[in-house]
mmCIF file of C-alpha atoms (C1' of nucleotides) in Angstrom:
data_model
loop_
_atom_site.group_PDB
_atom_site.id
_atom_site.type_symbol
_atom_site.label_atom_id
_atom_site.label_comp_id
_atom_site.label_asym_id
_atom_site.label_seq_id
_atom_site.Cartn_x
_atom_site.Cartn_y
_atom_site.Cartn_z
ATOM 1 C CA UNK A 815 16.630 129.005 69.453
ATOM 2 C CA UNK A 816 14.540 129.714 73.061
ATOM 3 C CA UNK A 817 15.881 133.332 73.206
ATOM 4 C CA UNK A 818 14.427 133.843 69.378
ATOM 5 C CA UNK A 819 11.725 132.071 69.724
ATOM 6 C CA UNK A 820 10.102 133.531 73.184
ATOM 7 C CA UNK A 821 9.270 136.791 72.449
ATOM 8 C CA UNK A 822 7.322 135.458 70.012
ATOM 9 C CA UNK A 823 4.941 133.302 71.877
ATOM 10 C CA UNK A 824 5.324 133.949 75.896
ATOM 11 C CA UNK A 825 2.175 135.624 77.205
ATOM 12 C CA UNK A 826 0.221 134.495 73.649
ATOM 13 C CA UNK A 827 -2.993 132.271 73.803
ATOM 14 C CA UNK A 828 -2.416 129.105 71.550
ATOM 15 C CA UNK A 829 -5.587 128.843 68.960
ATOM 16 C CA UNK A 830 -4.484 125.255 67.946
ATOM 17 C CA UNK A 831 -1.394 123.177 67.240
ATOM 18 C CA UNK A 832 -2.220 121.290 64.160
ATOM 19 C CA UNK A 833 0.158 118.516 63.299
ATOM 20 C CA UNK A 834 0.812 117.386 59.728
ATOM 21 C CA UNK A 835 2.660 113.633 60.023
ATOM 22 C CA UNK A 836 1.663 110.209 61.837
ATOM 23 C CA UNK A 837 4.015 110.210 64.181
ATOM 24 C CA UNK A 838 2.661 109.380 67.831
ATOM 25 C CA UNK A 839 3.268 112.789 69.469
ATOM 26 C CA UNK A 840 1.256 114.462 67.122
ATOM 27 C CA UNK A 841 -1.657 112.696 69.117
ATOM 28 C CA UNK A 842 -1.563 114.657 71.977
ATOM 29 C CA UNK A 843 -1.602 118.338 70.697
ATOM 30 C CA UNK A 844 -5.195 118.799 71.547
ATOM 31 C CA UNK A 845 -4.620 119.601 75.452
ATOM 32 C CA UNK A 846 -2.484 122.424 74.218
ATOM 33 C CA UNK A 847 -5.834 124.683 72.401
ATOM 34 C CA UNK A 848 -6.895 127.671 74.330
ATOM 35 C CA UNK A 849 -4.022 127.759 76.870
ATOM 36 C CA UNK A 850 -1.828 130.685 77.645
ATOM 37 C CA UNK A 851 1.711 130.120 77.269
ATOM 38 C CA UNK A 852 3.020 131.172 80.362
ATOM 39 C CA UNK A 853 6.598 131.224 80.098
ATOM 40 C CA UNK A 854 9.264 129.505 77.136
ATOM 41 C CA UNK A 855 12.421 128.028 78.718
ATOM 42 C CA UNK A 856 14.569 125.310 77.858
ATOM 43 C CA UNK A 857 14.825 122.389 79.620
ATOM 44 C CA UNK A 858 18.154 120.377 78.782
ATOM 45 C CA UNK A 859 17.556 119.951 74.930
ATOM 46 C CA UNK A 860 14.161 120.183 75.415
ATOM 47 C CA UNK A 861 12.217 123.836 74.460
ATOM 48 C CA UNK A 862 9.298 123.875 77.163
ATOM 49 C CA UNK A 863 6.272 125.890 76.655
ATOM 50 C CA UNK A 864 4.476 126.086 80.359
ATOM 51 C CA UNK A 865 0.495 126.778 79.518
ATOM 52 C CA UNK A 866 -2.168 127.299 82.443
ATOM 53 C CA UNK A 867 -1.876 123.216 82.574
ATOM 54 C CA UNK A 868 1.047 120.890 81.726
ATOM 55 C CA UNK A 869 3.285 122.229 79.509
ATOM 56 C CA UNK A 870 4.525 121.267 75.444
ATOM 57 C CA UNK A 871 7.746 120.138 75.125
ATOM 58 C CA UNK A 872 10.035 120.143 71.747
ATOM 59 C CA UNK A 873 12.728 118.497 70.987
ATOM 60 C CA UNK A 874 14.311 119.632 67.583
ATOM 61 C CA UNK A 875 16.090 116.136 67.074
ATOM 62 C CA UNK A 876 18.539 116.531 64.401
ATOM 63 C CA UNK A 877 17.171 118.957 61.998
ATOM 64 C CA UNK A 878 14.176 119.956 63.955
ATOM 65 C CA UNK A 879 13.640 123.839 63.709
ATOM 66 C CA UNK A 880 11.289 126.549 64.839
ATOM 67 C CA UNK A 881 10.375 129.249 62.685
ATOM 68 C CA UNK A 882 8.117 132.595 63.689
ATOM 69 C CA UNK A 883 6.172 133.138 61.020
ATOM 70 C CA UNK A 884 7.081 131.924 57.274
ATOM 71 C CA UNK A 885 4.245 129.576 55.503
ATOM 72 C CA UNK A 886 4.153 125.925 55.606
ATOM 73 C CA UNK A 887 6.965 124.466 53.264
ATOM 74 C CA UNK A 888 7.323 120.698 52.538
ATOM 75 C CA UNK A 889 9.227 119.664 55.568
ATOM 76 C CA UNK A 890 6.572 121.757 58.106
ATOM 77 C CA UNK A 891 5.404 118.577 60.729
ATOM 78 C CA UNK A 892 3.798 121.167 62.857
ATOM 79 C CA UNK A 893 1.751 124.500 63.097
ATOM 80 C CA UNK A 894 1.590 126.568 66.684
ATOM 81 C CA UNK A 895 -1.213 128.903 66.112
ATOM 82 C CA UNK A 896 -1.531 132.134 68.574
ATOM 83 C CA UNK A 897 -2.880 134.982 68.920
ATOM 84 C CA UNK A 898 -1.098 137.294 66.756
ATOM 85 C CA UNK A 899 1.521 134.767 65.813
ATOM 86 C CA UNK A 900 2.461 131.689 64.004
ATOM 87 C CA UNK A 901 5.821 129.055 65.010
ATOM 88 C CA UNK A 902 6.452 126.396 62.413
ATOM 89 C CA UNK A 903 7.985 123.153 63.443
ATOM 90 C CA UNK A 904 9.840 121.971 60.512
ATOM 91 C CA UNK A 905 11.989 119.242 60.542
ATOM 92 C CA UNK A 906 13.357 117.086 57.416
ATOM 93 C CA UNK A 907 14.835 114.133 59.188
ATOM 94 C CA UNK A 908 11.678 114.001 61.513
ATOM 95 C CA UNK A 909 13.694 112.464 64.537
ATOM 96 C CA UNK A 910 12.400 115.868 66.660
ATOM 97 C CA UNK A 911 8.700 115.788 68.134
ATOM 98 C CA UNK A 912 6.366 118.260 70.083
ATOM 99 C CA UNK A 913 4.291 116.864 72.602
ATOM 100 C CA UNK A 914 1.997 118.057 75.893
ATOM 101 C CA UNK A 915 2.922 116.769 79.240
ATOM 102 C CA UNK A 916 1.790 116.903 81.960
ATOM 103 C CA UNK A 917 5.198 118.302 83.524
ATOM 104 C CA UNK A 918 8.597 118.167 82.801
ATOM 105 C CA UNK A 919 10.616 114.976 81.027
ATOM 106 C CA UNK A 920 11.573 112.445 83.861
ATOM 107 C CA UNK A 921 14.755 111.087 84.721
ATOM 108 C CA UNK A 922 17.331 113.638 83.430
ATOM 109 C CA UNK A 923 20.759 114.456 84.633
ATOM 110 C CA UNK A 924 21.108 117.886 85.704
ATOM 111 C CA UNK A 925 21.760 121.102 83.291
ATOM 112 C CA UNK A 926 25.060 120.849 81.873
ATOM 113 C CA UNK A 927 24.734 124.970 82.503
ATOM 114 C CA UNK A 928 23.454 124.748 85.796
ATOM 115 C CA UNK A 929 25.554 121.777 87.485
ATOM 116 C CA UNK A 930 27.652 122.639 90.180
ATOM 117 C CA UNK A 931 31.721 121.290 90.023
ATOM 118 C CA UNK A 932 31.371 119.110 93.546
ATOM 119 C CA UNK A 933 27.926 117.826 91.350
ATOM 120 C CA UNK A 934 29.871 117.094 88.481
ATOM 121 C CA UNK A 935 32.583 115.388 89.518
ATOM 122 C CA UNK A 936 30.369 112.934 92.368
ATOM 123 C CA UNK A 937 27.948 112.305 89.529
ATOM 124 C CA UNK A 938 31.241 111.287 87.627
ATOM 125 C CA UNK A 939 33.078 109.329 89.982
ATOM 126 C CA UNK A 940 29.646 107.211 90.282
ATOM 127 C CA UNK A 941 30.483 106.229 86.690
ATOM 128 C CA UNK A 942 33.102 103.755 84.487
ATOM 129 C CA UNK A 943 32.234 104.480 81.044
ATOM 130 C CA UNK A 944 34.140 106.112 78.285
ATOM 131 C CA UNK A 945 33.942 110.143 78.550
ATOM 132 C CA UNK A 946 32.434 111.172 75.196
ATOM 133 C CA UNK A 947 29.423 108.548 75.792
ATOM 134 C CA UNK A 948 28.957 109.995 79.429
ATOM 135 C CA UNK A 949 28.590 113.068 78.040
ATOM 136 C CA UNK A 950 26.336 112.238 75.836
ATOM 137 C CA UNK A 951 23.857 110.497 77.959
ATOM 138 C CA UNK A 952 21.156 112.860 79.096
ATOM 139 C CA UNK A 953 20.317 111.026 81.995
ATOM 140 C CA UNK A 954 24.150 111.927 83.112
ATOM 141 C CA UNK A 955 23.672 115.275 82.487
ATOM 142 C CA UNK A 956 21.279 116.781 80.381
ATOM 143 C CA UNK A 957 21.407 119.285 77.205
ATOM 144 C CA UNK A 958 25.352 118.436 75.918
ATOM 145 C CA UNK A 959 25.172 116.806 72.302
ATOM 146 C CA UNK A 960 27.775 115.496 69.490
ATOM 147 C CA UNK A 961 29.060 119.134 68.773
ATOM 148 C CA UNK A 962 29.698 120.376 72.325
ATOM 149 C CA UNK A 963 31.210 117.207 73.969
ATOM 150 C CA UNK A 964 33.331 117.000 71.166
ATOM 151 C CA UNK A 965 34.689 120.542 71.806
ATOM 152 C CA UNK A 966 34.633 120.229 75.465
ATOM 153 C CA UNK A 967 36.867 117.673 75.634
ATOM 154 C CA UNK A 968 39.164 119.293 73.310
ATOM 155 C CA UNK A 969 39.269 122.210 75.686
ATOM 156 C CA UNK A 970 39.901 120.163 79.023
ATOM 157 C CA UNK A 971 42.707 117.811 77.157
ATOM 158 C CA UNK A 972 40.508 114.669 77.760
ATOM 159 C CA UNK A 973 40.834 111.640 75.369
ATOM 160 C CA UNK A 974 37.013 110.959 74.416
ATOM 161 C CA UNK A 975 37.997 107.364 75.715
ATOM 162 C CA UNK A 976 38.979 108.098 79.099
ATOM 163 C CA UNK A 977 37.027 106.514 81.884
ATOM 164 C CA UNK A 978 37.904 107.858 85.653
ATOM 165 C CA UNK A 979 38.935 110.968 85.766
ATOM 166 C CA UNK A 980 41.081 112.185 88.194
ATOM 167 C CA UNK A 981 39.994 115.241 90.345
ATOM 168 C CA UNK A 982 42.229 117.880 88.239
ATOM 169 C CA UNK A 983 40.877 116.480 84.662
ATOM 170 C CA UNK A 984 37.318 116.225 85.934
ATOM 171 C CA UNK A 985 37.509 119.792 87.292
ATOM 172 C CA UNK A 986 39.042 121.091 83.897
ATOM 173 C CA UNK A 987 36.475 119.354 81.699
ATOM 174 C CA UNK A 988 33.528 121.073 84.123
ATOM 175 C CA UNK A 989 34.691 123.990 83.676
ATOM 176 C CA UNK A 990 35.281 123.315 79.632
ATOM 177 C CA UNK A 991 31.573 122.297 79.616
ATOM 178 C CA UNK A 992 30.143 125.622 80.808
ATOM 179 C CA UNK A 993 32.400 127.653 78.583
ATOM 180 C CA UNK A 994 31.759 126.387 75.492
ATOM 181 C CA UNK A 995 28.327 126.132 76.102
ATOM 182 C CA UNK A 996 28.256 129.444 77.537
ATOM 183 C CA UNK A 997 30.367 131.191 74.348
ATOM 184 C CA UNK A 998 28.412 129.271 71.593
ATOM 185 C CA UNK A 999 25.088 130.333 73.212
ATOM 186 C CA UNK A 1000 26.508 134.430 73.003
ATOM 187 C CA UNK A 1001 27.512 133.210 69.203
ATOM 188 C CA UNK A 1002 23.711 131.965 68.115
ATOM 189 C CA UNK A 1003 24.589 128.477 68.206
ATOM 190 C CA UNK A 1004 26.507 126.264 65.586
ATOM 191 C CA UNK A 1005 24.965 126.133 61.935
ATOM 192 C CA UNK A 1006 26.969 123.165 60.292
ATOM 193 C CA UNK A 1007 23.765 122.261 58.548
ATOM 194 C CA UNK A 1008 20.315 123.199 59.341
ATOM 195 C CA UNK A 1009 19.982 125.125 62.537
ATOM 196 C CA UNK A 1010 19.342 128.299 62.585
ATOM 197 C CA UNK A 1011 17.106 130.450 65.003
ATOM 198 C CA UNK A 1012 13.766 131.441 64.996
ATOM 199 C CA UNK A 1013 14.237 134.476 62.780
ATOM 200 C CA UNK A 1014 15.751 131.995 60.420
ATOM 201 C CA UNK A 1015 19.363 133.460 61.331
ATOM 202 C CA UNK A 1016 22.190 131.206 61.735
ATOM 203 C CA UNK A 1017 24.351 131.257 64.271
ATOM 204 C CA UNK A 1018 28.221 131.717 64.025
ATOM 205 C CA UNK A 1019 29.983 129.204 67.179
ATOM 206 C CA UNK A 1020 30.885 126.980 63.963
ATOM 207 C CA UNK A 1021 33.430 128.753 63.113
ATOM 208 C CA UNK A 1022 35.003 128.585 66.976
ATOM 209 C CA UNK A 1023 34.930 124.515 66.207
ATOM 210 C CA UNK A 1024 37.849 123.021 66.780
ATOM 211 C CA UNK A 1025 37.844 119.437 66.177
ATOM 212 C CA UNK A 1026 34.163 118.875 65.344
ATOM 213 C CA UNK A 1027 33.813 117.899 61.761
ATOM 214 C CA UNK A 1028 37.507 118.701 61.286
ATOM 215 C CA UNK A 1029 39.039 115.819 60.405
ATOM 216 C CA UNK A 1030 42.523 115.730 58.626
ATOM 217 C CA UNK A 1031 42.887 119.348 59.659
ATOM 218 C CA UNK A 1032 45.820 120.340 62.230
ATOM 219 C CA UNK A 1033 45.082 121.060 65.375
ATOM 220 C CA UNK A 1034 45.199 124.455 67.052
ATOM 221 C CA UNK A 1035 47.284 123.761 69.444
ATOM 222 C CA UNK A 1036 49.930 121.240 68.116
ATOM 223 C CA UNK A 1037 49.539 120.993 64.344
ATOM 224 C CA UNK A 1038 48.812 117.136 65.010
ATOM 225 C CA UNK A 1039 45.920 115.923 62.281
ATOM 226 C CA UNK A 1040 42.780 115.803 64.034
ATOM 227 C CA UNK A 1041 41.159 112.379 64.398
ATOM 228 C CA UNK A 1042 38.036 110.605 63.606
ATOM 229 C CA UNK A 1043 35.982 107.626 65.281
ATOM 230 C CA UNK A 1044 33.298 105.693 66.014
ATOM 231 C CA UNK A 1045 31.881 106.296 69.925
ATOM 232 C CA UNK A 1046 28.700 105.041 71.495
ATOM 233 C CA UNK A 1047 27.753 105.212 67.075
ATOM 234 C CA UNK A 1048 28.711 109.324 66.456
ATOM 235 C CA UNK A 1049 31.156 110.509 65.231
ATOM 236 C CA UNK A 1050 33.660 111.651 67.813
ATOM 237 C CA UNK A 1051 36.763 114.060 66.565
ATOM 238 C CA UNK A 1052 39.876 114.757 68.612
ATOM 239 C CA UNK A 1053 43.523 115.351 68.534
ATOM 240 C CA UNK A 1054 45.604 112.429 69.146
ATOM 241 C CA UNK A 1055 48.394 114.245 70.730
ATOM 242 C CA UNK A 1056 46.432 116.900 73.108
ATOM 243 C CA UNK A 1057 43.899 114.687 74.664
ATOM 244 C CA UNK A 1058 45.241 111.588 76.422
ATOM 245 C CA UNK A 1059 43.019 108.990 78.232
ATOM 246 C "C1'" DC B 1257 26.183 103.732 45.581
ATOM 247 C "C1'" DT B 1258 28.422 104.327 50.006
ATOM 248 C "C1'" DT B 1259 28.440 107.148 53.701
ATOM 249 C "C1'" DA B 1260 27.536 110.552 57.660
ATOM 250 C "C1'" DA B 1261 24.721 113.876 59.662
ATOM 251 C "C1'" DT B 1262 23.310 119.174 65.520
ATOM 252 C "C1'" DG B 1263 19.268 112.347 68.793
ATOM 253 C "C1'" DT B 1264 17.099 108.797 71.449
ATOM 254 C "C1'" DT B 1265 15.437 104.675 72.321
ATOM 255 C "C1'" DC B 1266 15.512 99.339 72.605
ATOM 256 C "C1'" DC B 1267 16.953 94.647 72.386
ATOM 257 C "C1'" DC B 1268 20.965 91.510 72.717
ATOM 258 C "C1'" DC B 1269 24.677 90.167 75.061
ATOM 259 C "C1'" DA B 1270 28.581 90.199 78.404
ATOM 260 C "C1'" DT C 908 22.255 96.989 87.123
ATOM 261 C "C1'" DT C 909 25.839 98.912 83.887
ATOM 262 C "C1'" DG C 910 28.102 99.221 78.976
ATOM 263 C "C1'" DG C 911 28.862 98.146 74.696
ATOM 264 C "C1'" DG C 912 26.968 96.867 69.798
ATOM 265 C "C1'" DG C 913 24.184 97.417 66.563
ATOM 266 C "C1'" DA C 914 19.687 98.634 64.548
ATOM 267 C "C1'" DA C 915 15.486 101.406 63.492
ATOM 268 C "C1'" DC C 916 13.745 105.569 62.778
ATOM 269 C "C1'" DA C 917 13.612 109.301 57.538
ATOM 270 C "C1'" DT C 918 16.212 112.421 54.534
ATOM 271 C "C1'" DT C 919 19.978 114.782 52.238
ATOM 272 C "C1'" DA C 920 24.150 115.988 50.440
ATOM 273 C "C1'" DA C 921 28.498 114.777 49.323
#
DNA sequence: CTTAATGTTCCCCA
DNA sequence: TTGGGGAACATTAA
C-alpha cells in the first residue's frame, strides 16, 4: 500500500483532511492542514505520512483501503485533499484509523522485515507464550498479522502452539518470516477479501498461501488435511503433520 | 440464524 | 508481571 500510495502523496501540500465518521480519531486531523508530506513510509502495520510537524498515522485495520482519486462512496471515512491529488480512506468495518501524531507510535517491537536473527532469538527467549500469539503481538514484533503468521509458521514447520523454540527452529522461523513477507510484498500483498492497493489493483500472494484459509485442503508437502483452530481469538491454520510443537 | 473475517484494546482471572 | 480467555468495536458474506 505504501509503495502505491507514495507516488500520489509524497511532496504534496495537504489542503485538508476531512472525516466522515464520529470515531475519536477524527478529532486530531485539523493539525495536518497546510502541511507538506515530506515522506511516506511504513512503520509495522502503520502507514506514516511525515509532515513538517508530526505525522499522519494510518492503520487499515481489517478492511481499510487508501484509494487514489475516485469519489466518495458509502464506506469512505475520510478524504485527504492535497494540491493536485485526493486520497480516500475507505473502511467497511471501521477498525482502521487516520490520526495526527507528534511522533511514531511507541511500544512496538522491532520490524518483522528488519529484525536481525540475533535480536529475534533474544526476544524469543524472553517469552514463553504460544508462538502464534507472540507473532501477532505488535509489541513483540511489528508488522505481522494473521495471514503471514500462519504462513511463516507453516514454512518454518513450527506448530502455532509451540513455545520456547530451540536455536535451530528459531532461526528457521526468523528466515521464514522475512522470506514470506518479502515475497508477499513483491507480489502486491494478499487480496483475500478486501485488500487492493492505492490504484485499486489486487495483489496475488493469496495464490501462494499454503495454509491460510485452506482448511481441509491437502497439505502441499505431505497431503494431510490442513486444520484450523482458534489461538488468541484468531483463526489459525496449520498442517498437523508438518508442524510440530 | 450462525459464523467468520487482513486488528487492537480492555477487563477479568490465574 | 505475564498470559490466556472473552468481549467490544462494525459490517458483510457465506
